[in-house]
CSV table of C-alpha atoms in Angstrom, one decimal:
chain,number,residue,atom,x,y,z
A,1,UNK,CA,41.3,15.8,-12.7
A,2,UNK,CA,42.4,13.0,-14.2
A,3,UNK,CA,43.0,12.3,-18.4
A,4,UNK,CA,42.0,9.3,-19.8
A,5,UNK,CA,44.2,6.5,-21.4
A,6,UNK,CA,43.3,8.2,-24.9
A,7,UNK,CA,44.1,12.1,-24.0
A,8,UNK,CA,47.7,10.3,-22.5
A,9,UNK,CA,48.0,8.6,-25.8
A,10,UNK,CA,48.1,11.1,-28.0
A,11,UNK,CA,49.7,13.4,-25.7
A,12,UNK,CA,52.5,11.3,-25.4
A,13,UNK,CA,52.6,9.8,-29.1
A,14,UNK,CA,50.8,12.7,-31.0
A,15,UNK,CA,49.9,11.7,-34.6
A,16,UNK,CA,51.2,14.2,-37.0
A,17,UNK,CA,52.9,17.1,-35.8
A,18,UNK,CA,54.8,19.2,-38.2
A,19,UNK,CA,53.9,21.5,-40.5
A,20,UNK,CA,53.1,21.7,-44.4
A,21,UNK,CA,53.6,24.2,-46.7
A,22,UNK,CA,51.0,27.4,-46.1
A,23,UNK,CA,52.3,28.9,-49.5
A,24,UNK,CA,50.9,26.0,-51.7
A,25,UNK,CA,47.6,26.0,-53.3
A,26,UNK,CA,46.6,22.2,-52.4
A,27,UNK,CA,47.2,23.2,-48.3
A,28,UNK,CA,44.7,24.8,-46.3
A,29,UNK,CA,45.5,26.1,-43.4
A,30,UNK,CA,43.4,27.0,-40.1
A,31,UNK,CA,45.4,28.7,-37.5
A,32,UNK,CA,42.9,29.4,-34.7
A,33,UNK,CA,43.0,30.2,-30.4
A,34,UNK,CA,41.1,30.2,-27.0
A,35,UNK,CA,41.9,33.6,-24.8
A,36,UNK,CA,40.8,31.8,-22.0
A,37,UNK,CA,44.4,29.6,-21.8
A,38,UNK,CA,46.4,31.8,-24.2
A,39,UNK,CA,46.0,28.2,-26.4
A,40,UNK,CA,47.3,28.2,-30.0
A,41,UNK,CA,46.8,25.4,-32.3
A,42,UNK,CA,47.2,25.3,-36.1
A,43,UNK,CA,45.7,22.4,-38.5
A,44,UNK,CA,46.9,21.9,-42.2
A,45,UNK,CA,45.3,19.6,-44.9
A,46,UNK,CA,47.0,18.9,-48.1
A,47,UNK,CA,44.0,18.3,-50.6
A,48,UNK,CA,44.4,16.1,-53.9
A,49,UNK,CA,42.9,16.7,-57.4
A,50,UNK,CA,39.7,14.3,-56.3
A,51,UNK,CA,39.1,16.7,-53.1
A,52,UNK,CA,40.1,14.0,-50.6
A,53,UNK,CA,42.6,14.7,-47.6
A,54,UNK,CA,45.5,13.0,-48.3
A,55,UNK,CA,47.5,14.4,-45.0
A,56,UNK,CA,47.3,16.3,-42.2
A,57,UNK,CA,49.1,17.9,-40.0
A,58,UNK,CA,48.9,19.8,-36.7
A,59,UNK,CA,51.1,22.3,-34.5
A,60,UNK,CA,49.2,22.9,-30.9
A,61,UNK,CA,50.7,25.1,-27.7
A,62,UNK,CA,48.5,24.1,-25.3
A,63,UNK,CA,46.8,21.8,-22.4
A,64,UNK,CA,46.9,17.6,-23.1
A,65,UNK,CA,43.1,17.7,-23.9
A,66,UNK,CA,43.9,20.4,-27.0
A,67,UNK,CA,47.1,18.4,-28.0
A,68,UNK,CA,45.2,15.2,-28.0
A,69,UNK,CA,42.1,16.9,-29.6
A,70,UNK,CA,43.7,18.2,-32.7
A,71,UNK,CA,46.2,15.0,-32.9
A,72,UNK,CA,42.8,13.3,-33.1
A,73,UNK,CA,41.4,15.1,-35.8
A,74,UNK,CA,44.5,14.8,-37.9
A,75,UNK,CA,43.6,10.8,-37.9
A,76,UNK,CA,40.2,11.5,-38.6
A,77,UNK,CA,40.1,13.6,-41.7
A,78,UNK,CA,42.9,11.8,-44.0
A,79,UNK,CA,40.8,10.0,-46.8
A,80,UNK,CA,38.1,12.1,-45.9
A,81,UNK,CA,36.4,14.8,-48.4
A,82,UNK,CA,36.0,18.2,-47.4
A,83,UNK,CA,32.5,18.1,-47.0
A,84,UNK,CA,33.2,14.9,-44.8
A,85,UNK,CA,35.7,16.9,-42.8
A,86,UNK,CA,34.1,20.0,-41.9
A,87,UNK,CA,31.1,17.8,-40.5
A,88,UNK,CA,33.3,16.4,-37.5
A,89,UNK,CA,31.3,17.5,-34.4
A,90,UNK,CA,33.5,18.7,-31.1
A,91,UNK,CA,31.3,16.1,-29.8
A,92,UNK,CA,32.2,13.3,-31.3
A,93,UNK,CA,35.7,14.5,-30.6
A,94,UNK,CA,35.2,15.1,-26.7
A,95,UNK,CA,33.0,11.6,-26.7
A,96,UNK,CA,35.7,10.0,-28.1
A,97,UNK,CA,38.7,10.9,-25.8
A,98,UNK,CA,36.5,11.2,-22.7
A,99,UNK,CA,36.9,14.8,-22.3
A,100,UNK,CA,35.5,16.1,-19.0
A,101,UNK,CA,33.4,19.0,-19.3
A,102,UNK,CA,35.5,21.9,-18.2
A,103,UNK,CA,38.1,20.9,-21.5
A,104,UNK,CA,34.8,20.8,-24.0
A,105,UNK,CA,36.5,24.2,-25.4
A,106,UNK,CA,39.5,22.6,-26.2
A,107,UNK,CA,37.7,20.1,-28.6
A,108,UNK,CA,35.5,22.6,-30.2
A,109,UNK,CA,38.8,24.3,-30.9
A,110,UNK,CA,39.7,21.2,-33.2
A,111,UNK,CA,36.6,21.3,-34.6
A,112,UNK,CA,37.2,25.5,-35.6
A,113,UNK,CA,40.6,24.4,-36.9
A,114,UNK,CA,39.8,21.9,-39.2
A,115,UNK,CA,36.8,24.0,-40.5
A,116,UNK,CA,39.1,27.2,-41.2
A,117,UNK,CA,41.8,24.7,-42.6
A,118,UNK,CA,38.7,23.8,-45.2
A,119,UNK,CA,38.1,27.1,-45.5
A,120,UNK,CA,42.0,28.6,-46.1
A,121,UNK,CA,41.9,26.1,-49.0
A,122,UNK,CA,38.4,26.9,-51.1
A,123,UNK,CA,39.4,30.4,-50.9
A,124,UNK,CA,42.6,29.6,-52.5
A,125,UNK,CA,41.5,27.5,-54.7
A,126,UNK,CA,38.9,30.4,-55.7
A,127,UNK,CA,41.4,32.7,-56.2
A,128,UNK,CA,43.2,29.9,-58.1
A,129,UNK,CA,40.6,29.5,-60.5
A,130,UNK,CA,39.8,33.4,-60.8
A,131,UNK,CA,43.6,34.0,-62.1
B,1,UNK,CA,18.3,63.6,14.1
B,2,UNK,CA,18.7,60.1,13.4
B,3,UNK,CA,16.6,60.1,10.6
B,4,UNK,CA,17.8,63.0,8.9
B,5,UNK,CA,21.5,61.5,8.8
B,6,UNK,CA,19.4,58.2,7.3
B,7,UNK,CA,18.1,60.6,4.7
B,8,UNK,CA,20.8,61.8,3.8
B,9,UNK,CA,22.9,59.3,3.7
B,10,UNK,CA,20.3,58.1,1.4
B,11,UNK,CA,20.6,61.0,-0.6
B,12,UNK,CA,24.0,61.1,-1.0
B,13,UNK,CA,24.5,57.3,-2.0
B,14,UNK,CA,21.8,57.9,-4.8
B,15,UNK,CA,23.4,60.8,-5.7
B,16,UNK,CA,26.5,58.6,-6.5
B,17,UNK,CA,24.2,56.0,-8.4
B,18,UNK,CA,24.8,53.6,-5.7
B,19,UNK,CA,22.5,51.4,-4.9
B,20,UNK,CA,21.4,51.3,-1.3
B,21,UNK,CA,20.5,48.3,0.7
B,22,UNK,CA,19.0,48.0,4.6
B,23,UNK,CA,21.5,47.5,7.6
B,24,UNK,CA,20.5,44.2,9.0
B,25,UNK,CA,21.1,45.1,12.3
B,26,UNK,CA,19.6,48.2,12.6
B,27,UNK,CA,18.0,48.6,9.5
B,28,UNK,CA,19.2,52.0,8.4
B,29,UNK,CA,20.5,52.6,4.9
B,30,UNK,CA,23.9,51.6,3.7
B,31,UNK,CA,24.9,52.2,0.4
B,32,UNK,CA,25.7,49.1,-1.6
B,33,UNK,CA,29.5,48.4,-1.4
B,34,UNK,CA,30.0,49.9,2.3
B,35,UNK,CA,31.7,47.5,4.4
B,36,UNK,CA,30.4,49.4,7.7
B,37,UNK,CA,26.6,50.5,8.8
B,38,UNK,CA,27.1,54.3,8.8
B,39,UNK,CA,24.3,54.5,11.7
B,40,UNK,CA,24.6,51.4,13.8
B,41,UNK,CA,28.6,50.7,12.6
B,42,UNK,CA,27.6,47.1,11.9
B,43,UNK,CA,29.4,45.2,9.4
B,44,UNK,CA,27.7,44.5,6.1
B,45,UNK,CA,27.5,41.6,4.0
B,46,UNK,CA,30.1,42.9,0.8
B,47,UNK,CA,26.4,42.5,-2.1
B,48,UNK,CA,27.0,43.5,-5.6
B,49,UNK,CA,30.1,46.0,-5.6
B,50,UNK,CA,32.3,45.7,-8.8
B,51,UNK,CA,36.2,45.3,-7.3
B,52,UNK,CA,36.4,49.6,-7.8
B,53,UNK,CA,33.8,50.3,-6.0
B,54,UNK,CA,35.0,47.9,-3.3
B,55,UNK,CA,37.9,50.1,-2.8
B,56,UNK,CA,36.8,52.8,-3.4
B,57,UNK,CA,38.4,54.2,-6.9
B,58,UNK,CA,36.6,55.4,-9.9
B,59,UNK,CA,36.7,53.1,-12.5
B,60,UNK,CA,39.4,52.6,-15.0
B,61,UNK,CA,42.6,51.2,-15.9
B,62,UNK,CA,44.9,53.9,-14.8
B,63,UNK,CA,45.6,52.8,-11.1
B,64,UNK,CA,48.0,53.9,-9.2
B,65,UNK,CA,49.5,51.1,-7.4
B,66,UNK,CA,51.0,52.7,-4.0
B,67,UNK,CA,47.2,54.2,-3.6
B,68,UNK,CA,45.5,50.7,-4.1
B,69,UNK,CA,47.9,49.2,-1.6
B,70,UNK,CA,47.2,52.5,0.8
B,71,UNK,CA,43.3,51.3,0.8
B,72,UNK,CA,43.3,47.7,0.6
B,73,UNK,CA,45.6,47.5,3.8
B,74,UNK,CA,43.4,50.3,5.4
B,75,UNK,CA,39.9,48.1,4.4
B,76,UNK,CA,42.3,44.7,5.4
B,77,UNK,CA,42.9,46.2,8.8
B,78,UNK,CA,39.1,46.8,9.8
B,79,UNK,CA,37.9,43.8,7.8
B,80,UNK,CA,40.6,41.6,9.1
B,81,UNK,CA,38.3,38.5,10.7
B,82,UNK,CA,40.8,38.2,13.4
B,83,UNK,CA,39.2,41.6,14.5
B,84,UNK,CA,35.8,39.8,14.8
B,85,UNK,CA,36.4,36.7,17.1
B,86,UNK,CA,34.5,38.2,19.9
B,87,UNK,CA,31.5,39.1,17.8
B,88,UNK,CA,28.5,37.1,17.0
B,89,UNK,CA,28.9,34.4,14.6
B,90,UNK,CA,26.7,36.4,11.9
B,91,UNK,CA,29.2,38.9,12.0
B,92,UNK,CA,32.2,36.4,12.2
B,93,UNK,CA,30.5,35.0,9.1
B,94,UNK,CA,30.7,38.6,7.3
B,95,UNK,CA,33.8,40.2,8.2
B,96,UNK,CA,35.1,37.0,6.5
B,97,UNK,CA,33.2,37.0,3.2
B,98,UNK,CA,34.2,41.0,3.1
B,99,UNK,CA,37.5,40.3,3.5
B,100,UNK,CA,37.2,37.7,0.6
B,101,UNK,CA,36.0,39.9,-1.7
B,102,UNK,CA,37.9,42.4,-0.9
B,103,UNK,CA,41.3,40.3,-1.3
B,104,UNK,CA,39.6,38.9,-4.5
B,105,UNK,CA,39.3,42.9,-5.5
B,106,UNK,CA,42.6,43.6,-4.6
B,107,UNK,CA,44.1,41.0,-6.2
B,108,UNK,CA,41.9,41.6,-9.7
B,109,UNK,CA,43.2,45.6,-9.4
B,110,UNK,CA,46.8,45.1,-8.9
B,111,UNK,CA,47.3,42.5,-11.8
B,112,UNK,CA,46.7,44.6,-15.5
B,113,UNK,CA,45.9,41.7,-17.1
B,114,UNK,CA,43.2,41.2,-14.9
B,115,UNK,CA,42.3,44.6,-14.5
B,116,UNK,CA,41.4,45.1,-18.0
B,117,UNK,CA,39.3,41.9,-17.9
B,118,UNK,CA,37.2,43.3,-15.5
B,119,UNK,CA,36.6,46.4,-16.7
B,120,UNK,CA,36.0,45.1,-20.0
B,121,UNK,CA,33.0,42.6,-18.5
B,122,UNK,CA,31.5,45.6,-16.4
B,123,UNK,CA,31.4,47.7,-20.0
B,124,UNK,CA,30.0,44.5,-21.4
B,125,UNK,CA,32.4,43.4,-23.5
B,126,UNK,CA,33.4,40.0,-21.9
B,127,UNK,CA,36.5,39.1,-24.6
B,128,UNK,CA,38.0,36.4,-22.0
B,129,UNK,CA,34.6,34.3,-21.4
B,130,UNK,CA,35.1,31.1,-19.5
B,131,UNK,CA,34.6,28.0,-22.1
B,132,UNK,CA,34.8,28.3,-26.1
B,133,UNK,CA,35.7,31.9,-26.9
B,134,UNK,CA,37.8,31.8,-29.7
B,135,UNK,CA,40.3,34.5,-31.1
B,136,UNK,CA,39.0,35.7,-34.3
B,137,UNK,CA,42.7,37.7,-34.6
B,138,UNK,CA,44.7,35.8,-37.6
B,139,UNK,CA,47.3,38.3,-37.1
B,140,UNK,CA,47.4,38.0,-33.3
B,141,UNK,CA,47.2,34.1,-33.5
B,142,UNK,CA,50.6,34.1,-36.2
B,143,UNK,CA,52.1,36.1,-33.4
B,144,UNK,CA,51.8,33.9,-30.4
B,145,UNK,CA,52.0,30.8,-32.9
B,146,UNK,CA,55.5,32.1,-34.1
B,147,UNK,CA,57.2,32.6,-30.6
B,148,UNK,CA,55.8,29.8,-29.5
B,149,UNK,CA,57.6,27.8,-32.2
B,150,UNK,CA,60.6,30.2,-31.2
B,151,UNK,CA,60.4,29.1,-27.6
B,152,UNK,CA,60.0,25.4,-28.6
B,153,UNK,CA,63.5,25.6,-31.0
B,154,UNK,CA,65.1,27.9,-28.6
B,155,UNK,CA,68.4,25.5,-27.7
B,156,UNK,CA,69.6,27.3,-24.4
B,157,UNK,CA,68.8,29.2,-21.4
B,158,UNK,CA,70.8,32.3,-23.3
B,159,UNK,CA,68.2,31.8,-26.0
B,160,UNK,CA,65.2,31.6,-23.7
B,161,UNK,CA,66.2,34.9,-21.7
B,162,UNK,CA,66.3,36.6,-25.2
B,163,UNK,CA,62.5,35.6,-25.9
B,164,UNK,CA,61.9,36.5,-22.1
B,165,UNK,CA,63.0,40.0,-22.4
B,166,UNK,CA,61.5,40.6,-25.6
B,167,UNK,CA,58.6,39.7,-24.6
B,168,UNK,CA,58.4,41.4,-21.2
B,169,UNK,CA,58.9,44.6,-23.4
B,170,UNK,CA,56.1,44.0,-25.5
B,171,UNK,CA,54.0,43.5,-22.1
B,172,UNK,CA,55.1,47.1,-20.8
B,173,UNK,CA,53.7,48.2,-24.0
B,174,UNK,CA,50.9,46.3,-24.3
B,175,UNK,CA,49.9,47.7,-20.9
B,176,UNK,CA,50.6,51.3,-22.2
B,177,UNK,CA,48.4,50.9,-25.1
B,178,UNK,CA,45.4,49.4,-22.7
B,179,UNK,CA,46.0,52.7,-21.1
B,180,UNK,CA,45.9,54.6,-24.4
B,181,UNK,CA,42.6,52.7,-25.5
B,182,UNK,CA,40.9,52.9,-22.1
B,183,UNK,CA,41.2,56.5,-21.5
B,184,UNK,CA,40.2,57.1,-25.2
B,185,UNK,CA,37.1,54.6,-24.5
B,186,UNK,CA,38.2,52.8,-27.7
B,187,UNK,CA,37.0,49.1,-25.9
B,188,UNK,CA,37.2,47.3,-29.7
B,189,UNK,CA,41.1,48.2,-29.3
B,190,UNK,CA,41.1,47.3,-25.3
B,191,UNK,CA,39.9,43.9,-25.7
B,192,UNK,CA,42.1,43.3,-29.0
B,193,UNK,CA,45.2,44.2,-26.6
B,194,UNK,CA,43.8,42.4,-23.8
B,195,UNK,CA,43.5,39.3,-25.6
B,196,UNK,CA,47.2,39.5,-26.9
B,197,UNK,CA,48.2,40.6,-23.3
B,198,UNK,CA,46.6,37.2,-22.3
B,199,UNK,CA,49.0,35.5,-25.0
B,200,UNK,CA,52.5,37.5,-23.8
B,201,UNK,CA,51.7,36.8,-20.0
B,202,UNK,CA,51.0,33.2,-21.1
B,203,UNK,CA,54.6,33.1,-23.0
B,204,UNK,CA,56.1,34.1,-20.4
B,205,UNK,CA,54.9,31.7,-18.1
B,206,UNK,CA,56.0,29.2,-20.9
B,207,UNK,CA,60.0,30.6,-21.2
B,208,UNK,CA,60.2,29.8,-17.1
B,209,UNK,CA,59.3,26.1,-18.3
B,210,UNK,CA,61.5,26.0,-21.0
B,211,UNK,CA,64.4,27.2,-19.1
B,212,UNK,CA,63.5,24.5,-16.7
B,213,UNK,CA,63.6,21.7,-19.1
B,214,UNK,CA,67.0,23.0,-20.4
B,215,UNK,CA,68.5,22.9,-17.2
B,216,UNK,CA,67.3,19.5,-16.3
């Protein structure tokens, strides 16, 4: 099987790995994993005062098709909203960089990570507001 | 005569809860799983058996390795296609699809990793599904996210046989406790340890690669 030119990309030049700080209240974090391939990937946003993404960053252990999945979803949700973020479809992710079928699961993984990132953060911020 | 050995043959395999199926030679009973007719000594297409049944062990996850080699070499030695060549193509056709499954079986057995799997999908609890099954373990998923970032940073082979040894301790444990949660019938706590036996297994697949890349 065969990547495309866009998996290769961003498996050879991924877009923002590294990590951010997990402790701070304006980073959500989604750390999430498919038992099938042992994968691990984990997605942080840092979130401004407005609710828009200003970064992102990503951290995966896995096949090309996750790496370049989650790089890709790193690119796509800075200078997004939340709302705006958590409606990226795998789809659109797996349309995108040409995924074949059997590697679908790797981009609904980057979809479940930037969701829980979303999620990490409202609950902190919750808990934020509550104290 | 004949048809009281049928009957209970019959008897006996439903006594097991096997299912029983009709010789297609001679149409006589065989009960589902037997590699051999026990009337006409024809062999059988290998059906439905789960691996256990296949070589005969009652299922669960304490196996004794030196008894599942005994009986797959035993099975292997009647199965063997080479053992067929003269026979009719049908049967040609069966002794090798018999002694697919049954490598398939033996191989699923002997690995715990795999063994677990399977017993977990014939309880019903299918943790390691093909496609998007995703660990819902934030604990777990720190773990394997942490020595993996250990692994990445590690800066020589000295390092990386550290992490491998580590980790092929955890493994030996993580087997025990399948055993532990198995026998107990605990499967919430079997697939929870088979999923992070799926992660250990998978780092240290990873440290032979990293020791690789250090070397070259």
């Amino acid at each position: 099987m065969a990547y495309s030119d866009k998996v290769v990309d961003h498996y050879e030049n991924p877009r923002n790995v590294g990590s951010l700080d997990k402790d701070s209240t304006n980073v959500g974090t989604g750390l999430v994993g498919a038992p099938a391939c042992g994968d691990v990937m984990k997605l942080q946003i840092l979130v401004n005062e407005q609710g828009i993404i200003e970064d992102a960053k990503f951290k995966t252990f896995g096949c090309g098709s996750a790496i370049a999945s989650s790089s890709l979803v790193t690119e796509w949700v800075k200078g997004k909203t939340l709302e705006e973020a958590v409606s990226i479809k795998n789809t659109e992710i797996a349309q995108h960089l040409a995924l074949p079928p059997v590697k679908i699961h790797c981009s609904v993984l980057a979809e479940d990570a930037i969701k829980a990132a979303v999620s990490d953060y409202r609950k902190k911020r919750v808990t934020k507001a509550a104290e | 005569m004949q048809a009281q050995t049928r009957q209970a043959d019959r008897t006996a395999a439903q006594a097991a809860g096997t299912m029983v199926t009709r010789c297609w030679s001679c149409r006589g009973p065989v009960a589902e799983g037997a590699p051999f007719c026990p009337t006409c000594a024809a062999v059988q297409p290998p059906g439905q058996a789960d691996h256990f049944a296949r070589l005969g062990l009652p299922r669960g996850f304490g196996v004794d390795a030196a008894d599942l080699d005994r009986r797959y070499f035993a099975l292997q030695r009647q199965l063997h296609p080479d053992r067929f060549a003269t026979r009719s193509a049908h049967e040609r056709a069966l002794s090798q699809q018999q002694a697919t499954a049954l490598n398939d079986a033996y191989e699923t057995l002997k690995d715990p990793l795999r063994r677990a799997d399977c017993l977990l999908k014939l309880s019903g609890q299918d943790v390691v599904a093909e496609g998007c099954n995703l660990v819902n373990d934030p604990e777990l998923l720190m773990e394997a996210m942490e020595r993996r970032e250990a692994l990445a940073e590690a800066g020589s082979t000295v390092e990386v046989d550290a992490i491998t040894r580590a980790t092929r301790a955890d493994v030996a444990a993580c087997v025990g406790g399948l055993a532990a949660a198995f026998s107990a019938g605990d499967l919430a706590a079997a697939g929870r340890l088979t999923t992070r036996l799926k992660y250990l297994q998978k780092l240290v697949d990873e440290t032979r690669v990293r020791k690789l890349q250090l070397r070259g």
